[in-house]
CSV table of C-alpha atoms and ligand atoms in Angstrom, one decimal:
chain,number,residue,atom,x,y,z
A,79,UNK,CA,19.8,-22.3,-20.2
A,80,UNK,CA,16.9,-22.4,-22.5
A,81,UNK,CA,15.7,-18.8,-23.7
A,82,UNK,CA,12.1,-17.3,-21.7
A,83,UNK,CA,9.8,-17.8,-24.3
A,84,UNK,CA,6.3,-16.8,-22.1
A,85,UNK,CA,6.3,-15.2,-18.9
A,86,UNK,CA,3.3,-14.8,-16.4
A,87,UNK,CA,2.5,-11.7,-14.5
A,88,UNK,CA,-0.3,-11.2,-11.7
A,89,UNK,CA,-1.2,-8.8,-9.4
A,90,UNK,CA,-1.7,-9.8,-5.6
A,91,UNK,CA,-3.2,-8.1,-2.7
A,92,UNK,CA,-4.9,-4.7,-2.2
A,93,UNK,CA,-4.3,-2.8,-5.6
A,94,UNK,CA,-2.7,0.1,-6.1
A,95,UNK,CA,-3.1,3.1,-8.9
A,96,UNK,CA,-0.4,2.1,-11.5
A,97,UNK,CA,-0.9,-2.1,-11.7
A,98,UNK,CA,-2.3,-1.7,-15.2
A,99,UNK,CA,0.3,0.9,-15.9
A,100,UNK,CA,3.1,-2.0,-15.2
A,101,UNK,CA,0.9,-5.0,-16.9
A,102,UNK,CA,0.8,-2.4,-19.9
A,103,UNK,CA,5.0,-1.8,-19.9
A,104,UNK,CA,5.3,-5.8,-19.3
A,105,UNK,CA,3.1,-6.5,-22.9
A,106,UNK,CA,4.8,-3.6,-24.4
A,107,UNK,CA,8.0,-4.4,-23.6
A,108,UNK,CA,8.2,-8.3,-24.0
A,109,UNK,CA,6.5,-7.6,-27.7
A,110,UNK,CA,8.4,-4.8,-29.1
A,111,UNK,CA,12.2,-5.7,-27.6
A,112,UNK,CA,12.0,-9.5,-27.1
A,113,UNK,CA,8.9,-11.2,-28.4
A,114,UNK,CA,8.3,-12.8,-25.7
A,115,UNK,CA,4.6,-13.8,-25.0
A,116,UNK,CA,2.6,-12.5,-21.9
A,117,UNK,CA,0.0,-14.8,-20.2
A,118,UNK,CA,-2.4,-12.5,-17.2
A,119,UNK,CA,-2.7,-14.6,-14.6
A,120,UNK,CA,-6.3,-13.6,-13.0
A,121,UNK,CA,-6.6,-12.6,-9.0
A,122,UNK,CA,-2.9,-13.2,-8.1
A,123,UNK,CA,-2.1,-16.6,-6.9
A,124,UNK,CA,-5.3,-17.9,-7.2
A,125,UNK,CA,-5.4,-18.2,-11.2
A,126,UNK,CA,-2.7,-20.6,-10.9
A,127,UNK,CA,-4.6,-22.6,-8.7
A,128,UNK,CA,-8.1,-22.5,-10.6
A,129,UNK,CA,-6.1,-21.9,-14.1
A,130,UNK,CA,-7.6,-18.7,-14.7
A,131,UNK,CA,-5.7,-16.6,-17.2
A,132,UNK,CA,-5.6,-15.2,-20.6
A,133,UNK,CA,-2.8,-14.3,-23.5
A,134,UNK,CA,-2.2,-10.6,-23.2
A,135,UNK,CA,-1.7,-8.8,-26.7
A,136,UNK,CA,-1.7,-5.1,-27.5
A,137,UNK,CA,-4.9,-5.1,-27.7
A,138,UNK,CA,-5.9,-5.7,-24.3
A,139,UNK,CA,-3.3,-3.0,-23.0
A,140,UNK,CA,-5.0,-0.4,-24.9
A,141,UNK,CA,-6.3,2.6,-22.7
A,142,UNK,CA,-4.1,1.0,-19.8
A,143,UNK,CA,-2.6,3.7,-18.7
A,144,UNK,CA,-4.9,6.1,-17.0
A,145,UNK,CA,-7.0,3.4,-15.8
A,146,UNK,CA,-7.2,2.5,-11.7
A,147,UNK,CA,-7.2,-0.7,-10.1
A,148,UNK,CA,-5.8,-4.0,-12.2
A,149,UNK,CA,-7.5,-5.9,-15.0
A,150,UNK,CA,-5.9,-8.5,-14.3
A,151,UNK,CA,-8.0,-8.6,-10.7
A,152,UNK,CA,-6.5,-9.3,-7.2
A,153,UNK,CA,-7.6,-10.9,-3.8
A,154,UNK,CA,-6.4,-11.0,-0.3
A,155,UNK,CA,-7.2,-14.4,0.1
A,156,UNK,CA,-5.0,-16.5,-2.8
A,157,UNK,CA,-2.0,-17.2,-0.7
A,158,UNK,CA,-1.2,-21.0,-2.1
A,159,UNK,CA,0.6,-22.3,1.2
A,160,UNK,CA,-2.8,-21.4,2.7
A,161,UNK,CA,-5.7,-21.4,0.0
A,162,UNK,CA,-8.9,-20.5,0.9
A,163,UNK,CA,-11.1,-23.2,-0.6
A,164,UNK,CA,-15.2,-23.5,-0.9
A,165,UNK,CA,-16.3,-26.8,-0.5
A,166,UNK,CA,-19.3,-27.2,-3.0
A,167,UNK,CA,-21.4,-27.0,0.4
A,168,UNK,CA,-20.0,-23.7,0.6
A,169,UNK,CA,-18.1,-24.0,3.8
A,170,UNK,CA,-14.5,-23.0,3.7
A,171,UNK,CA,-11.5,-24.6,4.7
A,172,UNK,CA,-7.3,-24.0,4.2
A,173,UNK,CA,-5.9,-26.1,2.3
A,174,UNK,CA,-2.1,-26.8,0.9
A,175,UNK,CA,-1.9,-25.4,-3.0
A,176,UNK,CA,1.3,-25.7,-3.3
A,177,UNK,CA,1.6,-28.6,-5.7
A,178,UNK,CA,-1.4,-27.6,-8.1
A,179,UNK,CA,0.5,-24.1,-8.5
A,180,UNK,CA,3.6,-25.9,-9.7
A,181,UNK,CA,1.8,-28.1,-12.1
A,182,UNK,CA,-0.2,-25.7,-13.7
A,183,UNK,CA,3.2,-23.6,-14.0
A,184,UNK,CA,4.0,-26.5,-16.2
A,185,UNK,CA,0.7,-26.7,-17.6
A,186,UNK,CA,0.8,-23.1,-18.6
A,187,UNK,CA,4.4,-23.5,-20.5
A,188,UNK,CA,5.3,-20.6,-18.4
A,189,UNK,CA,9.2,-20.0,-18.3
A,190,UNK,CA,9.0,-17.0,-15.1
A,191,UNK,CA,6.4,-15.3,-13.5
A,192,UNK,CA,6.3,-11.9,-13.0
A,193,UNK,CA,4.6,-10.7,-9.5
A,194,UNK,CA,3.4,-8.0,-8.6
A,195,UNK,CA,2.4,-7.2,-5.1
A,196,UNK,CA,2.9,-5.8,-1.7
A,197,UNK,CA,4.8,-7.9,1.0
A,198,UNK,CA,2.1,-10.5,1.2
A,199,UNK,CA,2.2,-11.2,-2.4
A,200,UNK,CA,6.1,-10.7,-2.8
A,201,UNK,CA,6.7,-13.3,0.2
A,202,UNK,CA,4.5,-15.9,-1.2
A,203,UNK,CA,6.4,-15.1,-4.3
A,204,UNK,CA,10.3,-15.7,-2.6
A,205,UNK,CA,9.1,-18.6,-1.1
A,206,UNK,CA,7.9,-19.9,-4.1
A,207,UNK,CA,11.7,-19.1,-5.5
A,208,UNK,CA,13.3,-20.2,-2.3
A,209,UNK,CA,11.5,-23.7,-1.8
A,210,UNK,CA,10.2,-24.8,-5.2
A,211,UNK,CA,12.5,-23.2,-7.7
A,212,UNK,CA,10.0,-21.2,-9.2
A,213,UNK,CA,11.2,-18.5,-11.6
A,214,UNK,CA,9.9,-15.6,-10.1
A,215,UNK,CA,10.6,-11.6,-10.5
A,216,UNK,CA,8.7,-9.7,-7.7
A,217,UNK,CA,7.7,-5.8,-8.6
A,218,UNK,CA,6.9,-3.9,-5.6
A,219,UNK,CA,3.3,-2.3,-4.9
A,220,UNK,CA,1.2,-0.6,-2.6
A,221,UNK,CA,0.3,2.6,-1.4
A,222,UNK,CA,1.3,2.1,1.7
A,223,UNK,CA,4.8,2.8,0.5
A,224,UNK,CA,6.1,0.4,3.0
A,225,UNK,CA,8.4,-1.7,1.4
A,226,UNK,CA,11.8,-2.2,2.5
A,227,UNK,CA,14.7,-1.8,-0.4
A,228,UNK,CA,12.7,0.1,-2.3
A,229,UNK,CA,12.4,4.1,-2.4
A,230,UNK,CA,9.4,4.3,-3.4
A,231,UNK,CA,5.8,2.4,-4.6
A,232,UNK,CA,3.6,3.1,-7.3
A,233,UNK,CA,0.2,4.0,-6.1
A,234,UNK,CA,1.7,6.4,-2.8
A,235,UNK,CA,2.1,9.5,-5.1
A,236,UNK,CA,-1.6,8.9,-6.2
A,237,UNK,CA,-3.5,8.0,-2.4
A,238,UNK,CA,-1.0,11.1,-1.1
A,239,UNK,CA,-2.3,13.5,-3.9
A,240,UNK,CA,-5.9,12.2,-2.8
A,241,UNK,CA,-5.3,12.6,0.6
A,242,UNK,CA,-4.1,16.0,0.2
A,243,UNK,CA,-7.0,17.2,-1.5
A,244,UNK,CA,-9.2,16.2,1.1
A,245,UNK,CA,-6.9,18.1,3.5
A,246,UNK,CA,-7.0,21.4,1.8
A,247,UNK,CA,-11.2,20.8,1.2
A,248,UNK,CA,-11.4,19.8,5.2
A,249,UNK,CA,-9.3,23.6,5.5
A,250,UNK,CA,-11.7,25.4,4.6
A,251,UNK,CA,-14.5,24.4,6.3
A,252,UNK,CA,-12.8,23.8,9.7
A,253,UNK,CA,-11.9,27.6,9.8
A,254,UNK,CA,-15.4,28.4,8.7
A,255,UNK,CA,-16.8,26.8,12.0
A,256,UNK,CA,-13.9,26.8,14.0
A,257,UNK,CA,-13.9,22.9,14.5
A,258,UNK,CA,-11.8,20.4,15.0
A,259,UNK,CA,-11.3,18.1,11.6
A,260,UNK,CA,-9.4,14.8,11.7
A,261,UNK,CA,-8.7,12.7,8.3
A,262,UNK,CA,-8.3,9.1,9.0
A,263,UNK,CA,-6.2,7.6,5.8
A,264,UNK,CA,-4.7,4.1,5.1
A,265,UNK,CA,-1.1,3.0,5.5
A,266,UNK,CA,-1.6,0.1,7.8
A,267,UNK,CA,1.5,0.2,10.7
A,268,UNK,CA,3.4,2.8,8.5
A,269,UNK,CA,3.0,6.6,8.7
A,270,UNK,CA,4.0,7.5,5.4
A,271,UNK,CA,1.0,8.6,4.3
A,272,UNK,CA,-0.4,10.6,7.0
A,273,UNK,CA,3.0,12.1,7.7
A,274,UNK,CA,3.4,13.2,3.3
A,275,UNK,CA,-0.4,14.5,3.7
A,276,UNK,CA,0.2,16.3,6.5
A,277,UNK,CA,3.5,18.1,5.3
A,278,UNK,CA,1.1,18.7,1.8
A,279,UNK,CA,-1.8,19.4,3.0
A,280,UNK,CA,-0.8,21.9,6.4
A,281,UNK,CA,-2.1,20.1,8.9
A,282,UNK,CA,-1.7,21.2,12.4
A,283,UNK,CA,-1.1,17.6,14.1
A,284,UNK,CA,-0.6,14.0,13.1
A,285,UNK,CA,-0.7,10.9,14.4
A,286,UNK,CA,1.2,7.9,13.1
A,287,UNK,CA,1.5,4.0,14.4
A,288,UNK,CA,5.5,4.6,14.7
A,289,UNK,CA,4.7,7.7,17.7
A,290,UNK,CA,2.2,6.7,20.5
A,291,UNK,CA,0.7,9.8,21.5
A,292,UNK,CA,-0.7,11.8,24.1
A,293,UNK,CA,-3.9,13.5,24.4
A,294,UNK,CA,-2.3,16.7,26.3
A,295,UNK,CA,0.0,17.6,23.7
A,296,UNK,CA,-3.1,17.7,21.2
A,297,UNK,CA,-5.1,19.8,23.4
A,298,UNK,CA,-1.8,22.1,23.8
A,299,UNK,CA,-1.4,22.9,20.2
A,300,UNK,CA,-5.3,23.5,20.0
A,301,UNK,CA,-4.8,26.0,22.6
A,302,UNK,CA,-1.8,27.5,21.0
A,303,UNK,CA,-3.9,28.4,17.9
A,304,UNK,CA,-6.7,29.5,20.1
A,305,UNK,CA,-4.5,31.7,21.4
A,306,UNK,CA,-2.9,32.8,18.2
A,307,UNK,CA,-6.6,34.1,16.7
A,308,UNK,CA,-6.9,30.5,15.2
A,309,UNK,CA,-10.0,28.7,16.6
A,310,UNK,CA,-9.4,25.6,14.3
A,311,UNK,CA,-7.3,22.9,13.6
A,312,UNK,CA,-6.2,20.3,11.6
A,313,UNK,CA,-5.3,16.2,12.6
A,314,UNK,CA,-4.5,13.9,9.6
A,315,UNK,CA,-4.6,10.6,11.9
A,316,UNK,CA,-3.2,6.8,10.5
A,317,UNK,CA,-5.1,4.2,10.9
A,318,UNK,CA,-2.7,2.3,12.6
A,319,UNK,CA,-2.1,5.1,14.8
A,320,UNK,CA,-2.8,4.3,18.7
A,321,UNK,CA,-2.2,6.6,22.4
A,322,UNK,CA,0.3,5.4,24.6
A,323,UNK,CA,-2.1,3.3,26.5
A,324,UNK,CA,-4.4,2.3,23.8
A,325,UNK,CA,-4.5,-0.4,20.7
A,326,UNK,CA,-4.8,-0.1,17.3
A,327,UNK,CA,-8.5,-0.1,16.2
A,328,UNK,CA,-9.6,-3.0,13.7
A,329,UNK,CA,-12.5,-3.0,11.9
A,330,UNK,CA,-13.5,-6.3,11.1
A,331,UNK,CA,-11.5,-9.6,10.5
A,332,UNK,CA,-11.4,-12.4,7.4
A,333,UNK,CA,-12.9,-15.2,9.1
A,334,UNK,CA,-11.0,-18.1,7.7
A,335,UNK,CA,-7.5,-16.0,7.3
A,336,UNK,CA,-7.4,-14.5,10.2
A,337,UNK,CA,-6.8,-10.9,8.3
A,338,UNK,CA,-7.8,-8.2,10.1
A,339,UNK,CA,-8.9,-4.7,8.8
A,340,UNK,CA,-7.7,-1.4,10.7
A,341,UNK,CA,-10.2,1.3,10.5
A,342,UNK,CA,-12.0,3.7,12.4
A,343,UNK,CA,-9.6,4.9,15.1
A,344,UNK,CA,-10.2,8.3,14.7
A,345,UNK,CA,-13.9,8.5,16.0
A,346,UNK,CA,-12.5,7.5,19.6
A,347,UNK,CA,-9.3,10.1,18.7
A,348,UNK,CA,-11.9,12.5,17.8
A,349,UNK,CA,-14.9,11.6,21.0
A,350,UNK,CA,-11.4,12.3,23.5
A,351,UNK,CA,-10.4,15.4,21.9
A,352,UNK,CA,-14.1,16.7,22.0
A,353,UNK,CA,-14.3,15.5,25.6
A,354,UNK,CA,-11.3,17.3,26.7
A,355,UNK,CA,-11.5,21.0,24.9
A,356,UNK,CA,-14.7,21.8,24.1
A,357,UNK,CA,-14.5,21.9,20.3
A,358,UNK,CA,-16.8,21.0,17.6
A,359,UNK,CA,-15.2,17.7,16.3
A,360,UNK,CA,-15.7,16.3,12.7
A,361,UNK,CA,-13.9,13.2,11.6
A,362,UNK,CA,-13.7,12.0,7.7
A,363,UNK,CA,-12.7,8.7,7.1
A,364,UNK,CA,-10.9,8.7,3.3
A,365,UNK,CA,-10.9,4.7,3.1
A,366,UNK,CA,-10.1,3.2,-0.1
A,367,UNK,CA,-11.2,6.8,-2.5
A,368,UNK,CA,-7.2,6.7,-1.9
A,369,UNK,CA,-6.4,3.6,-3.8
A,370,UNK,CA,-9.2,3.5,-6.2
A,371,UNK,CA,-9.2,5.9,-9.8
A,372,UNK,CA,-6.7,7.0,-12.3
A,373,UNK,CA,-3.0,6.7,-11.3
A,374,UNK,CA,-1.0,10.5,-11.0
A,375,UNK,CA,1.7,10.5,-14.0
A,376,UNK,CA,4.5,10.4,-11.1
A,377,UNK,CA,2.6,6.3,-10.5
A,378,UNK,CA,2.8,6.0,-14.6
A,379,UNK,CA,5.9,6.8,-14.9
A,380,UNK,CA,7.6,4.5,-12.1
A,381,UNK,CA,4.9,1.4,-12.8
A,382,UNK,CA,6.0,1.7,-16.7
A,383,UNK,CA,10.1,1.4,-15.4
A,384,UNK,CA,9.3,-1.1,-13.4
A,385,UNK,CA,7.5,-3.4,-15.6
A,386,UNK,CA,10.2,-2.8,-18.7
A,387,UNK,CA,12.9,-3.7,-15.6
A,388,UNK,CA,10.9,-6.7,-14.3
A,389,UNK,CA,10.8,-7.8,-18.0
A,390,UNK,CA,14.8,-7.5,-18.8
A,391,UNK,CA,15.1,-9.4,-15.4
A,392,UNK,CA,12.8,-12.2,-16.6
A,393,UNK,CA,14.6,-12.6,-19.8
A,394,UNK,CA,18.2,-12.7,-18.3
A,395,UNK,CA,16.9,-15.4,-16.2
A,396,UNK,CA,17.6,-13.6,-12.5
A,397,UNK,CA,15.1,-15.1,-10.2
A,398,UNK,CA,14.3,-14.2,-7.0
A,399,UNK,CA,15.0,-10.6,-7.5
A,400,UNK,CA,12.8,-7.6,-7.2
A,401,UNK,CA,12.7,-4.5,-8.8
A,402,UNK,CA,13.2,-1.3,-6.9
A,403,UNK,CA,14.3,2.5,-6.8
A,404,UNK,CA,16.9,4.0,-5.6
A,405,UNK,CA,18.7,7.4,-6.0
A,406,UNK,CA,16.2,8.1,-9.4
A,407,UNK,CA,17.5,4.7,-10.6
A,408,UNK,CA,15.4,1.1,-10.9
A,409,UNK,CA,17.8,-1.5,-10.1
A,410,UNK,CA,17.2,-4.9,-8.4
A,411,UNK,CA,17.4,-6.7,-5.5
A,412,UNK,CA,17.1,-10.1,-4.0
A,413,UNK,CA,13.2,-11.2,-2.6
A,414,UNK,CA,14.5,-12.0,0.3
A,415,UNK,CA,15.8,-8.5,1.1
A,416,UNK,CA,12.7,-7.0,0.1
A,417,UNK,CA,10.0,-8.8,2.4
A,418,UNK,CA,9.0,-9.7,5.8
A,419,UNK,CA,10.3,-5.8,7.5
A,420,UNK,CA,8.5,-3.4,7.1
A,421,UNK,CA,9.7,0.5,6.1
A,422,UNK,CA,8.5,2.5,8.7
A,423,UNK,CA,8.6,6.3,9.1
A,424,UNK,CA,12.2,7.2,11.3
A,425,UNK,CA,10.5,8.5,14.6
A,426,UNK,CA,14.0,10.5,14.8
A,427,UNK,CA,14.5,10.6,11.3
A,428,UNK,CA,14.7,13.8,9.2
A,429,UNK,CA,11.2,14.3,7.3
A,430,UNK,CA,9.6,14.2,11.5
A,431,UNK,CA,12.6,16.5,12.3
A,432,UNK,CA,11.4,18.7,9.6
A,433,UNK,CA,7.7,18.5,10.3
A,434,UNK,CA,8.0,19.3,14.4
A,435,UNK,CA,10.1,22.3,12.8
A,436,UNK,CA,7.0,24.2,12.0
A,437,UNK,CA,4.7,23.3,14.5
A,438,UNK,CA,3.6,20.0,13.5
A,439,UNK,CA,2.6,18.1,16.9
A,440,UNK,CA,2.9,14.3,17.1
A,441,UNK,CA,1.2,13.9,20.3
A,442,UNK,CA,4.5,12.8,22.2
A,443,UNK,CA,5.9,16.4,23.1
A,444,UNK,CA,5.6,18.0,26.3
A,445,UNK,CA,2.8,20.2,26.8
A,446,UNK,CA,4.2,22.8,27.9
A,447,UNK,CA,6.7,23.1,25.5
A,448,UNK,CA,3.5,23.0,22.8
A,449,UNK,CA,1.9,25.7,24.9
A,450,UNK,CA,5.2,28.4,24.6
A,451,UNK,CA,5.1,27.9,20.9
A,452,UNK,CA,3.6,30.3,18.2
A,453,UNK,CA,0.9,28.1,17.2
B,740,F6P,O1,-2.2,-2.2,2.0
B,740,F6P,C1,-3.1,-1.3,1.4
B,740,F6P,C2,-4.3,-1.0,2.2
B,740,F6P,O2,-5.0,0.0,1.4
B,740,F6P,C3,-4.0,-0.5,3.6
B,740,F6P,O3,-3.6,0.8,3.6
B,740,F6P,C4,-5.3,-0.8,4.2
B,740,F6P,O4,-5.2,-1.0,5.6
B,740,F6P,C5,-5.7,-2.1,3.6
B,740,F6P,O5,-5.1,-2.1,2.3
B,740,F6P,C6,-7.2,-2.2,3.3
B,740,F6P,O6,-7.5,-3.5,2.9
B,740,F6P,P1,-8.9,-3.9,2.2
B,740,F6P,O7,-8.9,-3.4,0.8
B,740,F6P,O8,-8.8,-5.4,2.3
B,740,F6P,O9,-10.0,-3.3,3.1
């Protein structure tokens, strides 16, 4: 077993506050404990298909830290078992990459490849590992919080403190007109966001894609507070939220990936609930002001141990493992664990349990039972 000599690292899919933070602790690390050298691999996969890279030093990790996004870039559409590739008459077509990634591997003298990425990334990644032997550590990202065997993602503490924010903002001017405000945030077909912001941030209901809700219970609790002197109210609504008997709203689709975009459900949420009680509605869509700027130190600090873990697990030559937390402690565990289901929030679980426990509506009570409470 020859020693790692030069690892890789990218960053793949949607980015996430913290992916500098761990390309920073991956430079760091691999120069000061095992001088090891550090190529960037640019926009995920796709830089080992069109051998786009660079050498990382210390110089280019200066000033990492606070900074958003990923210099390193990212893109939604490098996946190498299904490239997107433009044809110079600028049509595009899928093709197979597989084989180009491997030889440029070689090309590059690369010895493991760190990626980091949500579960798109992290299963092209495994299957890499799995089919082609490719020595691959995954770190998990995304701020979506959403991936399985992990506690936690970097860049959730960061969209949830954003989302928050808005939430108190939205407070004060709901009660000042007595409307109805809903904040629509990301997540995709996991609550965790909407369910953290609206614990943080007071709201009065929310609606995630792991409750189907009703419109009665809604109007209930607005009611409730009516009653109680309260003429306002707050909904943080997921994007992949949908009623019982509707669909989740998508906003537009990648034309060659098939990818579609959720986005914008809460204008119909908001239209119904205006329809049905009278109220003012106002409806703020936060899009991606939650994933874009400067990382809270709570991202840093969990980006910088996974990158100096992801690093130790390169050099000890454990492929196909991921990084993760659990119980305060970054350990690892296989790819293969990690990807292809989803953590979604517990509709029975204890942080709902707690929520419904002081007031919080979900949309899939009984009326009536909203109606008898104190707001
Ligand atoms: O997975 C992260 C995420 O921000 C989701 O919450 C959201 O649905 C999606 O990415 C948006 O993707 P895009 O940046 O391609 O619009």
């Amino acid at each position: 077993m020859s020693a790692v000599r030069r690892i890789g690292v990218l960053t793949g899919g949607g980015d996430a506050p913290g992916l500098n933070a761990v390309i920073r602790a991956v430079v760091k690390s691999c120069l000061t404990s095992y001088r090891v050298r550090v190529l960037g691999i640019h926009n995920g996969f796709s830089g080992l298909v069109e051998l786009k890279y660079r050498e990382l030093d210390r110089g280019d990790i200066r000033g990492l830290l606070p900074r958003g996004g990923t210099v390193l870039g990212t893109t939604n559409r490098g996946n190498p078992f299904r490239y997107v590739f433009r044809r110079p008459d600028g049509k595009e077509e899928i093709i197979d990459a597989t084989e180009t990634v491997k030889n440029n591997f070689e090309r590059l003298g690369l010895n493991a490849l760190i990626v980091i990425g949500g579960d798109g990334s992290l299963s092209i990644g495994e299957r890499f590992y799995r089919e082609h032997g490719l020595p691959i550590v995954g770190v998990p990202k995304t701020i979506d919080n959403d991936i399985s065997a992990t506690d936690a993602t970097f860049g959730f503490a960061t969209a949830l403190e954003v989302a928050t924010t808005a939430l108190d903002r939205l407070h004060t001017t709901a009660e000042s007109h007595h409307r109805v405000m809903l904040l629509e945030v990301m997540g995709r077909d996991a609550g965790w966001i909407a369910l953290h912001a609206g614990l943080a941030g007071g709201a009065h209901m929310v609606l995630i894609p792991e409750i189907p809700f009703r419109y009665e219970p809604l109007i209930a609790k607005i009611r409730a507070r009516e009653r109680l002197g309260r003429p306002f109210s707050l909904i943080v609504v997921a994007e992949g939220a949908a009623s019982i008997n509707g669909t989740q709203v998508f906003q537009g689709e990648d034309r060659v990936t098939g990818w579609k975009r959720l986005g914008g459900v809460s204008y119909t949420i908001g239209q119904e609930i205006a329809a049905r009680s009278g109220y003012d509605v106002r409806v703020t869509v936060l899009g991606h002001i939650q994933r874009g700027g400067t990382p809270v130190p709570r991202d840093r600090i969990l980006a910088t141990r996974f990158g100096v873990e992801a690093v130790r697990l390169a050099v000890q030559q454990q492929w196909g493992q991921m990084v993760a937390l659990h119980a305060g402690a970054i350990i690892s565990v296989p790819l293969a664990q990690a990807v292809g289901k989803l953590k979604r929030v517990e509709p029975d679980g204890q942080l709902v349990a707690h929520a419904r426990a002081i007031g919080i509506v979900f949309g899939d009570e009984n009326p009536e039972d909203v109606a008898a409470t104190e707001g």
